[in-house]
CSV table of C-alpha atoms in Angstrom, one decimal:
chain,number,residue,atom,x,y,z
A,1,MET,CA,-11.9,-40.2,-5.7
A,2,LYS,CA,-15.5,-39.8,-4.5
A,3,CYS,CA,-17.2,-39.0,-1.3
A,4,LYS,CA,-20.5,-40.2,0.2
A,5,VAL,CA,-22.8,-37.5,1.5
A,6,GLU,CA,-25.7,-38.3,3.8
A,7,LYS,CA,-28.5,-36.0,5.0
A,8,SER,CA,-27.0,-33.8,7.7
A,9,LYS,CA,-27.6,-30.9,10.1
A,10,ILE,CA,-24.8,-28.7,11.1
A,11,SER,CA,-24.3,-26.4,14.1
A,12,GLY,CA,-21.5,-24.5,15.9
A,13,GLN,CA,-18.7,-22.1,14.9
A,14,ILE,CA,-16.5,-22.1,11.8
A,15,VAL,CA,-13.7,-19.8,10.7
A,16,CYS,CA,-14.0,-18.5,7.1
A,17,PRO,CA,-10.9,-19.0,5.0
A,18,ALA,CA,-8.8,-16.0,3.9
A,19,ASN,CA,-9.5,-14.4,0.6
A,20,LYS,CA,-7.9,-16.2,-2.4
A,21,SER,CA,-8.0,-13.2,-4.8
A,22,TYR,CA,-6.3,-10.8,-2.3
A,23,THR,CA,-3.8,-13.5,-1.4
A,24,HIS,CA,-2.7,-13.7,-5.0
A,25,ARG,CA,-2.5,-10.0,-5.5
A,26,ALA,CA,-0.8,-9.2,-2.3
A,27,ILE,CA,1.9,-11.9,-2.8
A,28,PHE,CA,2.6,-10.7,-6.3
A,29,LEU,CA,2.8,-7.0,-5.2
A,30,ALA,CA,4.9,-7.8,-2.1
A,31,SER,CA,7.2,-9.7,-4.4
A,32,LEU,CA,7.5,-6.6,-6.7
A,33,ALA,CA,8.2,-4.3,-3.6
A,34,GLY,CA,10.5,-6.5,-1.5
A,35,ASN,CA,12.2,-4.7,1.4
A,36,ASN,CA,10.6,-7.0,4.0
A,37,SER,CA,7.0,-6.5,2.7
A,38,LYS,CA,4.7,-8.7,4.7
A,39,VAL,CA,1.4,-10.4,3.8
A,40,GLU,CA,-0.6,-11.6,6.8
A,41,ASN,CA,-3.4,-14.1,7.1
A,42,ILE,CA,-2.7,-15.7,3.7
A,43,LEU,CA,-4.8,-18.5,2.3
A,44,HIS,CA,-2.7,-21.7,2.0
A,45,SER,CA,-4.2,-23.5,-1.0
A,46,ALA,CA,-3.0,-25.1,-4.3
A,47,ASP,CA,-3.7,-21.9,-6.2
A,48,THR,CA,-1.9,-19.5,-3.9
A,49,ILE,CA,1.0,-21.9,-3.6
A,50,ALA,CA,1.3,-21.6,-7.4
A,51,THR,CA,1.6,-17.9,-7.0
A,52,ILE,CA,4.3,-18.2,-4.3
A,53,GLU,CA,6.2,-20.6,-6.5
A,54,ALA,CA,5.9,-18.3,-9.6
A,55,CYS,CA,7.3,-15.3,-7.6
A,56,LYS,CA,10.2,-17.5,-6.4
A,57,LYS,CA,10.9,-18.5,-10.0
A,58,PHE,CA,10.9,-14.8,-10.9
A,59,GLY,CA,13.7,-14.3,-8.2
A,60,ALA,CA,11.8,-13.1,-5.2
A,61,GLU,CA,13.3,-14.2,-1.9
A,62,MET,CA,10.7,-14.8,0.9
A,63,GLU,CA,10.2,-16.4,4.2
A,64,ILE,CA,6.9,-18.2,5.1
A,65,GLU,CA,5.9,-18.2,8.7
A,66,ASP,CA,2.6,-19.9,9.6
A,67,SER,CA,0.0,-17.6,7.9
A,68,SER,CA,2.4,-14.8,6.9
A,69,ILE,CA,4.9,-14.2,4.1
A,70,ILE,CA,7.8,-11.8,4.3
A,71,VAL,CA,9.5,-10.9,1.0
A,72,LYS,CA,13.1,-10.1,1.8
A,73,ASN,CA,14.2,-9.2,-1.8
A,74,PRO,CA,12.0,-8.5,-4.8
A,75,ILE,CA,11.6,-10.1,-8.2
A,76,LYS,CA,14.9,-9.8,-10.3
A,77,PHE,CA,14.1,-8.7,-13.8
A,78,ASP,CA,17.6,-9.7,-15.0
A,79,LYS,CA,17.1,-13.3,-13.9
A,80,ILE,CA,16.9,-16.2,-16.4
A,81,VAL,CA,13.6,-17.8,-15.5
A,82,PRO,CA,12.9,-21.5,-16.0
A,83,GLU,CA,9.4,-22.6,-17.1
A,84,ILE,CA,6.7,-21.5,-14.7
A,85,ASN,CA,3.9,-24.1,-14.0
A,86,THR,CA,0.9,-22.3,-12.5
A,87,GLU,CA,-1.0,-25.6,-12.1
A,88,ASN,CA,-4.7,-24.9,-12.0
A,89,SER,CA,-4.5,-21.2,-11.2
A,90,GLY,CA,-5.9,-18.8,-13.8
A,91,THR,CA,-5.2,-15.8,-11.6
A,92,THR,CA,-1.5,-16.9,-11.3
A,93,ILE,CA,-0.8,-17.4,-15.0
A,94,ARG,CA,-2.5,-14.2,-16.0
A,95,ILE,CA,-0.8,-11.9,-13.5
A,96,ALA,CA,2.5,-13.8,-14.0
A,97,SER,CA,2.2,-13.2,-17.8
A,98,GLY,CA,2.1,-9.5,-17.2
A,99,ILE,CA,5.2,-9.7,-15.0
A,100,ALA,CA,7.0,-12.0,-17.5
A,101,SER,CA,6.6,-9.2,-20.1
A,102,LEU,CA,8.9,-7.0,-18.0
A,103,PHE,CA,11.8,-9.5,-18.5
A,104,SER,CA,14.1,-9.3,-21.6
A,105,GLU,CA,14.5,-13.1,-21.9
A,106,GLU,CA,11.7,-15.4,-23.1
A,107,ILE,CA,9.7,-17.1,-20.3
A,108,THR,CA,7.3,-20.1,-20.8
A,109,LEU,CA,4.2,-20.3,-18.6
A,110,THR,CA,2.0,-23.3,-18.5
A,111,GLY,CA,-0.5,-25.2,-16.2
A,112,ASP,CA,-2.5,-28.4,-15.8
A,113,SER,CA,-4.9,-29.8,-18.4
A,114,SER,CA,-7.8,-27.6,-17.1
A,115,LEU,CA,-5.8,-24.4,-17.3
A,116,GLN,CA,-4.7,-25.3,-20.8
A,117,LYS,CA,-8.3,-24.9,-21.9
A,118,ARG,CA,-8.6,-21.3,-20.6
A,119,PRO,CA,-8.3,-18.3,-22.9
A,120,MET,CA,-5.2,-16.1,-22.9
A,121,GLN,CA,-5.3,-14.4,-26.3
A,122,PRO,CA,-6.8,-11.0,-25.4
A,123,LEU,CA,-4.0,-10.5,-22.8
A,124,LEU,CA,-1.3,-11.7,-25.2
A,125,ASP,CA,-2.6,-9.3,-27.9
A,126,ALA,CA,-2.5,-6.4,-25.4
A,127,LEU,CA,1.1,-7.2,-24.3
A,128,SER,CA,2.1,-7.6,-28.0
A,129,SER,CA,0.8,-4.1,-28.8
A,130,ILE,CA,3.3,-2.5,-26.4
A,131,GLY,CA,6.4,-4.5,-27.3
A,132,ALA,CA,6.1,-8.1,-26.0
A,133,GLN,CA,6.6,-11.1,-28.3
A,134,CYS,CA,3.9,-13.7,-27.4
A,135,THR,CA,3.3,-17.1,-28.8
A,136,SER,CA,0.8,-19.8,-27.9
A,137,THR,CA,-1.1,-22.7,-29.3
A,138,ASP,CA,-4.7,-21.5,-30.2
A,139,GLY,CA,-4.5,-18.6,-27.6
A,140,LYS,CA,-4.3,-20.9,-24.6
A,141,PRO,CA,-1.4,-22.2,-22.4
A,142,PRO,CA,1.4,-23.1,-22.7
A,143,ILE,CA,2.5,-19.6,-23.7
A,144,LYS,CA,5.9,-18.0,-24.4
A,145,ILE,CA,6.4,-14.3,-23.6
A,146,LYS,CA,9.5,-12.2,-24.3
A,147,GLY,CA,9.7,-8.5,-23.2
A,148,LYS,CA,10.5,-6.0,-22.5
A,149,ILE,CA,7.2,-4.0,-22.8
A,150,SER,CA,7.7,-0.3,-23.0
A,151,GLY,CA,4.2,0.9,-22.0
A,152,GLY,CA,2.0,3.3,-23.9
A,153,ASP,CA,-1.6,3.0,-25.1
A,154,VAL,CA,-3.3,-0.4,-24.7
A,155,LYS,CA,-6.8,-1.6,-25.6
A,156,ILE,CA,-8.3,-4.9,-24.3
A,157,PRO,CA,-11.8,-6.4,-24.3
A,158,GLY,CA,-13.6,-6.5,-21.0
A,159,ASN,CA,-16.0,-9.3,-21.6
A,160,PHE,CA,-13.6,-12.3,-21.1
A,161,SER,CA,-12.0,-11.9,-17.7
A,162,SER,CA,-11.1,-9.0,-15.4
A,163,GLN,CA,-7.8,-10.9,-14.7
A,164,PHE,CA,-6.4,-9.7,-18.0
A,165,ILE,CA,-6.9,-6.1,-16.9
A,166,SER,CA,-5.5,-6.8,-13.5
A,167,ALA,CA,-2.3,-8.3,-15.2
A,168,LEU,CA,-1.9,-5.1,-17.2
A,169,LEU,CA,-2.5,-2.8,-14.2
A,170,ILE,CA,0.0,-4.6,-12.0
A,171,SER,CA,2.8,-4.5,-14.7
A,172,ALA,CA,2.0,-0.9,-15.8
A,173,PRO,CA,3.9,1.2,-13.2
A,174,LEU,CA,7.1,-0.7,-14.0
A,175,THR,CA,7.2,0.1,-17.7
A,176,GLU,CA,9.2,3.0,-19.1
A,177,LYS,CA,6.2,5.0,-20.3
A,178,GLY,CA,3.4,3.8,-18.0
A,179,ILE,CA,0.2,2.6,-19.6
A,180,ASN,CA,-2.9,4.3,-20.8
A,181,LEU,CA,-5.5,1.5,-20.6
A,182,THR,CA,-8.8,1.4,-22.5
A,183,ILE,CA,-11.3,-1.4,-21.7
A,184,GLU,CA,-13.5,-2.1,-24.7
A,185,GLY,CA,-17.1,-3.3,-24.3
A,186,ASN,CA,-18.7,-4.2,-20.9
A,187,LEU,CA,-16.3,-5.3,-18.2
A,188,VAL,CA,-17.2,-8.4,-16.3
A,189,SER,CA,-16.3,-9.1,-12.7
A,190,LYS,CA,-15.8,-5.3,-12.0
A,191,PRO,CA,-15.1,-5.8,-8.2
A,192,TYR,CA,-12.0,-7.9,-8.9
A,193,LEU,CA,-10.6,-4.9,-10.8
A,194,ASP,CA,-11.4,-2.7,-7.7
A,195,ALA,CA,-9.6,-5.3,-5.6
A,196,THR,CA,-6.5,-5.0,-7.8
A,197,ILE,CA,-6.4,-1.2,-7.6
A,198,ALA,CA,-7.0,-1.3,-3.8
A,199,THR,CA,-4.1,-3.7,-3.3
A,200,MET,CA,-1.8,-1.6,-5.6
A,201,ARG,CA,-2.7,1.5,-3.5
A,202,LYS,CA,-1.6,-0.3,-0.3
A,203,PHE,CA,1.8,-0.9,-2.0
A,204,GLY,CA,2.2,2.8,-2.9
A,205,VAL,CA,1.1,2.8,-6.5
A,206,THR,CA,-1.6,5.2,-7.8
A,207,VAL,CA,-4.0,4.2,-10.6
A,208,GLN,CA,-5.7,7.2,-12.2
A,209,THR,CA,-9.3,6.4,-13.0
A,210,LEU,CA,-10.3,8.5,-16.0
A,211,ILE,CA,-13.6,6.7,-16.7
A,212,PRO,CA,-14.5,3.9,-14.2
A,213,TYR,CA,-14.2,0.4,-15.8
A,214,LYS,CA,-13.3,2.0,-19.1
A,215,ARG,CA,-10.1,4.1,-19.0
A,216,TYR,CA,-7.2,4.2,-16.6
A,217,ASN,CA,-3.8,5.9,-16.6
A,218,ILE,CA,-0.9,4.3,-14.7
A,219,PRO,CA,2.3,6.4,-14.8
A,220,PRO,CA,5.7,5.0,-14.1
A,221,GLN,CA,6.1,4.3,-10.3
A,222,ILE,CA,7.8,1.8,-7.9
A,223,TYR,CA,6.1,-0.5,-5.5
A,224,LYS,CA,6.9,0.4,-1.9
A,225,GLU,CA,7.3,-1.8,1.2
A,226,ALA,CA,4.0,-2.5,3.0
A,227,THR,CA,2.2,-4.9,5.4
A,228,PHE,CA,-1.1,-6.2,4.0
A,229,THR,CA,-3.6,-8.3,6.0
A,230,ILE,CA,-5.9,-10.6,3.9
A,231,PRO,CA,-9.6,-10.4,4.8
A,232,ILE,CA,-12.0,-13.4,4.7
A,233,ASP,CA,-13.1,-14.7,1.3
A,234,PHE,CA,-16.7,-13.9,0.5
A,235,SER,CA,-16.6,-16.6,-2.2
A,236,SER,CA,-16.0,-19.2,0.5
A,237,LEU,CA,-18.3,-17.4,2.9
A,238,ALA,CA,-21.1,-17.7,0.4
A,239,LEU,CA,-20.7,-21.5,0.5
A,240,LEU,CA,-20.8,-21.6,4.3
A,241,LEU,CA,-23.9,-19.4,4.3
A,242,SER,CA,-25.6,-21.6,1.8
A,243,ALA,CA,-24.7,-24.6,3.9
A,244,THR,CA,-26.3,-22.8,6.9
A,245,VAL,CA,-29.4,-21.8,5.0
A,246,LEU,CA,-30.0,-25.4,3.8
A,247,ASN,CA,-28.7,-27.5,6.7
A,248,GLY,CA,-27.9,-25.3,9.7
A,249,ASP,CA,-29.3,-24.9,13.1
A,250,GLU,CA,-27.1,-22.4,15.0
A,251,ILE,CA,-24.0,-21.5,12.9
A,252,THR,CA,-21.6,-18.6,13.6
A,253,VAL,CA,-19.1,-17.8,10.9
A,254,LYS,CA,-16.0,-16.0,12.2
A,255,GLY,CA,-13.2,-14.1,10.5
A,256,ASN,CA,-11.7,-10.7,9.7
A,257,ILE,CA,-14.3,-9.1,7.4
A,258,GLY,CA,-12.2,-6.0,6.7
A,259,ASN,CA,-13.1,-3.0,4.5
A,260,LEU,CA,-11.5,-3.9,1.2
A,261,PRO,CA,-13.8,-4.2,-1.9
A,262,GLN,CA,-15.2,-7.7,-2.6
A,263,GLY,CA,-17.8,-8.4,-5.2
A,264,ASP,CA,-19.0,-11.5,-3.6
A,265,GLU,CA,-20.2,-9.7,-0.5
A,266,VAL,CA,-23.4,-9.0,-2.6
A,267,PHE,CA,-24.3,-12.6,-1.5
A,268,ILE,CA,-25.4,-11.0,1.8
A,269,ASP,CA,-27.9,-8.8,-0.1
A,270,ILE,CA,-29.1,-11.8,-2.1
A,271,LEU,CA,-29.8,-13.9,1.0
A,272,GLU,CA,-31.7,-11.0,2.5
A,273,GLN,CA,-33.8,-10.7,-0.7
A,274,LEU,CA,-34.5,-14.5,-0.4
A,275,GLY,CA,-35.9,-13.9,3.1
A,276,VAL,CA,-32.8,-14.8,5.3
A,277,THR,CA,-32.1,-12.7,8.4
A,278,ILE,CA,-28.4,-11.8,8.8
A,279,VAL,CA,-26.5,-10.2,11.7
A,280,ILE,CA,-23.0,-9.0,11.0
A,281,ASN,CA,-20.4,-7.8,13.5
A,282,ASP,CA,-16.7,-7.1,12.8
A,283,GLU,CA,-15.5,-10.6,13.4
A,284,GLU,CA,-18.6,-12.8,12.9
A,285,ILE,CA,-21.8,-13.4,10.9
A,286,LYS,CA,-25.0,-15.1,12.2
A,287,ILE,CA,-28.0,-16.0,10.0
A,288,LYS,CA,-31.6,-17.2,10.5
A,289,SER,CA,-33.2,-19.0,7.6
A,290,PRO,CA,-37.0,-19.1,7.0
A,291,GLU,CA,-38.7,-22.4,6.3
A,292,LYS,CA,-38.9,-21.5,2.6
A,293,LEU,CA,-36.9,-19.0,0.6
A,294,THR,CA,-38.8,-16.5,-1.7
A,295,GLY,CA,-36.9,-17.0,-5.0
A,296,GLY,CA,-36.1,-14.1,-7.3
A,297,LYS,CA,-34.0,-12.9,-10.3
A,298,PHE,CA,-30.3,-12.2,-9.7
A,299,ASP,CA,-27.6,-10.6,-11.9
A,300,LEU,CA,-24.2,-12.2,-11.2
A,301,SER,CA,-22.2,-10.4,-13.9
A,302,ASN,CA,-19.9,-9.0,-11.3
A,303,SER,CA,-19.7,-12.1,-9.0
A,304,PRO,CA,-19.7,-15.2,-11.2
A,305,ASP,CA,-18.3,-17.4,-8.3
A,306,LEU,CA,-21.6,-17.0,-6.6
A,307,LEU,CA,-23.3,-19.1,-9.2
A,308,PRO,CA,-22.8,-22.5,-7.5
A,309,PRO,CA,-23.8,-21.5,-3.9
A,310,LEU,CA,-26.9,-19.6,-5.2
A,311,ALA,CA,-28.0,-22.4,-7.5
A,312,ILE,CA,-28.3,-25.0,-4.8
A,313,LEU,CA,-30.6,-22.7,-2.7
A,314,ALA,CA,-33.3,-23.6,-5.2
A,315,LEU,CA,-33.7,-26.8,-3.1
A,316,LYS,CA,-35.4,-24.7,-0.4
A,317,SER,CA,-37.1,-22.0,-2.5
A,318,SER,CA,-40.9,-21.6,-2.9
A,319,ALA,CA,-40.4,-19.8,-6.2
A,320,PRO,CA,-37.9,-20.1,-9.0
A,321,ILE,CA,-34.3,-18.7,-8.7
A,322,GLU,CA,-33.3,-17.1,-12.0
A,323,ILE,CA,-29.6,-16.3,-12.5
A,324,VAL,CA,-28.6,-14.0,-15.4
A,325,ASN,CA,-25.7,-12.2,-17.0
A,326,VAL,CA,-23.1,-14.8,-16.0
A,327,LYS,CA,-22.0,-16.2,-19.3
A,328,HIS,CA,-18.4,-15.8,-18.3
A,329,ALA,CA,-19.0,-18.6,-15.7
A,330,ARG,CA,-18.6,-20.9,-18.7
A,331,LEU,CA,-14.9,-19.9,-18.9
A,332,LYS,CA,-14.0,-20.7,-15.3
A,333,GLU,CA,-12.3,-23.9,-14.2
A,334,THR,CA,-15.2,-25.6,-16.0
A,335,ASP,CA,-18.3,-24.6,-17.8
A,336,ARG,CA,-20.2,-24.1,-14.5
A,337,ILE,CA,-23.5,-23.3,-16.2
A,338,ALA,CA,-23.6,-26.5,-18.2
A,339,ILE,CA,-22.4,-28.7,-15.3
A,340,ILE,CA,-24.8,-27.3,-12.7
A,341,SER,CA,-27.7,-27.8,-15.2
A,342,ARG,CA,-26.6,-31.4,-16.0
A,343,GLU,CA,-25.9,-32.5,-12.4
A,344,LEU,CA,-28.5,-30.8,-10.2
A,345,VAL,CA,-31.4,-32.1,-12.3
A,346,LYS,CA,-30.3,-35.6,-11.1
A,347,ILE,CA,-31.4,-34.7,-7.5
A,348,GLY,CA,-34.7,-33.4,-8.7
A,349,ILE,CA,-34.3,-29.7,-9.3
A,350,LYS,CA,-36.1,-28.4,-12.4
A,351,ILE,CA,-33.6,-26.4,-14.5
A,352,GLU,CA,-33.8,-24.3,-17.6
A,353,GLU,CA,-30.3,-23.6,-19.0
A,354,LYS,CA,-29.8,-20.3,-20.7
A,355,ASP,CA,-26.8,-19.0,-22.6
A,356,ASP,CA,-25.9,-16.6,-19.8
A,357,GLY,CA,-27.5,-18.3,-16.8
A,358,LEU,CA,-30.0,-20.7,-15.3
A,359,ILE,CA,-33.6,-20.8,-14.0
A,360,LEU,CA,-33.9,-23.3,-11.1
A,361,GLU,CA,-37.0,-24.6,-9.4
A,362,ASP,CA,-37.6,-27.0,-6.5
A,363,SER,CA,-39.6,-30.1,-7.0
A,364,GLU,CA,-41.4,-32.5,-4.7
A,365,ASN,CA,-39.3,-35.4,-5.9
A,366,LEU,CA,-35.8,-34.8,-4.5
A,367,LYS,CA,-33.6,-37.9,-4.5
A,368,GLY,CA,-30.0,-38.9,-4.0
A,369,ALA,CA,-27.7,-39.2,-7.0
A,370,GLU,CA,-24.0,-39.3,-8.1
A,371,LEU,CA,-22.9,-35.7,-8.8
A,372,ASN,CA,-19.8,-35.2,-11.0
A,373,SER,CA,-18.0,-32.0,-10.0
A,374,GLU,CA,-15.5,-32.2,-12.9
A,375,ASN,CA,-12.7,-31.5,-10.5
A,376,ASP,CA,-14.1,-28.0,-9.9
A,377,HIS,CA,-13.6,-26.9,-6.2
A,378,ARG,CA,-16.7,-24.6,-6.0
A,379,LEU,CA,-18.9,-27.2,-7.7
A,380,PHE,CA,-17.7,-30.0,-5.4
A,381,MET,CA,-18.4,-28.0,-2.3
A,382,SER,CA,-21.8,-26.8,-3.5
A,383,PHE,CA,-22.8,-30.4,-4.5
A,384,CYS,CA,-21.8,-31.6,-1.1
A,385,ILE,CA,-23.9,-29.0,0.6
A,386,ALA,CA,-26.8,-30.0,-1.7
A,387,GLY,CA,-26.2,-33.6,-0.8
A,388,MET,CA,-26.4,-32.8,2.9
A,389,TYR,CA,-29.9,-31.5,2.2
A,390,VAL,CA,-31.1,-34.3,0.0
A,391,GLY,CA,-29.2,-37.3,1.4
A,392,ASP,CA,-27.8,-40.4,-0.2
A,393,CYS,CA,-25.5,-38.6,-2.7
A,394,THR,CA,-22.1,-39.3,-4.0
A,395,VAL,CA,-19.9,-36.4,-5.2
A,396,THR,CA,-16.7,-36.8,-7.3
A,397,ASP,CA,-13.3,-35.2,-6.9
A,398,PRO,CA,-13.0,-34.2,-3.2
A,399,GLU,CA,-9.3,-33.4,-3.7
A,400,SER,CA,-10.4,-30.3,-5.7
A,401,VAL,CA,-11.0,-28.4,-2.5
A,402,ASN,CA,-7.2,-27.9,-2.2
A,403,VAL,CA,-7.6,-25.0,-4.6
A,404,SER,CA,-9.5,-22.7,-2.2
A,405,PHE,CA,-10.8,-24.4,1.0
A,406,PRO,CA,-8.4,-27.3,1.8
A,407,ASN,CA,-10.1,-28.3,5.1
A,408,PHE,CA,-13.7,-28.0,3.8
A,409,ILE,CA,-14.7,-31.6,4.4
A,410,GLU,CA,-13.1,-31.7,7.9
A,411,GLU,CA,-14.8,-28.5,8.9
A,412,MET,CA,-18.2,-29.6,7.7
A,413,ASN,CA,-17.9,-32.9,9.5
A,414,ARG,CA,-16.8,-31.1,12.7
A,415,LEU,CA,-20.1,-29.2,12.5
A,416,GLY,CA,-22.1,-32.3,12.1
A,417,ALA,CA,-22.1,-33.1,8.4
A,418,LYS,CA,-21.8,-36.7,7.2
A,419,ILE,CA,-19.3,-36.6,4.4
A,420,GLN,CA,-17.1,-39.7,3.9
A,421,VAL,CA,-14.3,-39.9,1.4
A,422,ASN,CA,-14.0,-43.2,-0.3
């Protein structure tokens, strides 16, 4: 499928979707705690549904009511678990792999063709070092895991994905010995690790930080019943703010901002550095964009999902936007660095692709084009927003938004965008 995007201006109010990362974590932890644990304001998307289905396969019994989930009974570690298909969700397969290692019987975890290209070997090696039997084809899904892990000392590289560390942390308190975790090298996406620890704390488990982002101790504990409210998703908010900067008149973004750690909230600072004025209240955000942005150099090592919404702002920048230290964005749903470089040049942006980032510069020769999002939800939404600025664009794979922002097209059109699905 494709959609046609015409030059558009948007105005009005929009509610930001709930946070995908916290929805994943809270559903897994509520499923480990049980006892009527409740997760409120969940994001309903393809990825979070994959997590719900994984928890059900693990034996959790839950009720879904509108935007809430109540887990009546927790995961059953003596259950014979059929194959778990995590679809396109990297977070789901990685955290579920950690939980699978707590079962005595072998469990197979797989996903769609995109997920089967994503690395798993560092996590499998770590689980194997504490007693799991793990097999895979070339270190990628489908994978087979047989526990039961006993805990102890674990080392894992930090330069691939913080999801590997989150998987170990979540499983650690349920092992016999607990886990002493050492992260080797420089950890990428640090705020996502903070999010995992904050969610575990809400469910009654303490993670002892020995050296931040390097060494942690998690003694044996049990997850306790809790009610957890999901805040807005700053990754989705970044897209809405970019849409407002490029195409907005008067836009108010509403939602529960909360006080939980989110790495992508740095996008607020980035916009201010680019010259955008931002006013934030508890439940809403308003911005005022200058005629031209100022450009600058931005380190996205801790917030790789900001790469697409930041890259498209080069359309309105008077100086280059340089994005650095985001090599791990090549290991997302797609190689986002390569695809952004290949596609945005079609509409006239001057781009220099680096191993770990991009340098993007506006040109006087902007033009419509067909943009291939490679079925990547964040690229699709960013390319649509760019198309609203340039006009006469076609963007592939509109169905990809189901991963994180299912009603993106409807909401943009309600605000005045001209996006038509063919």
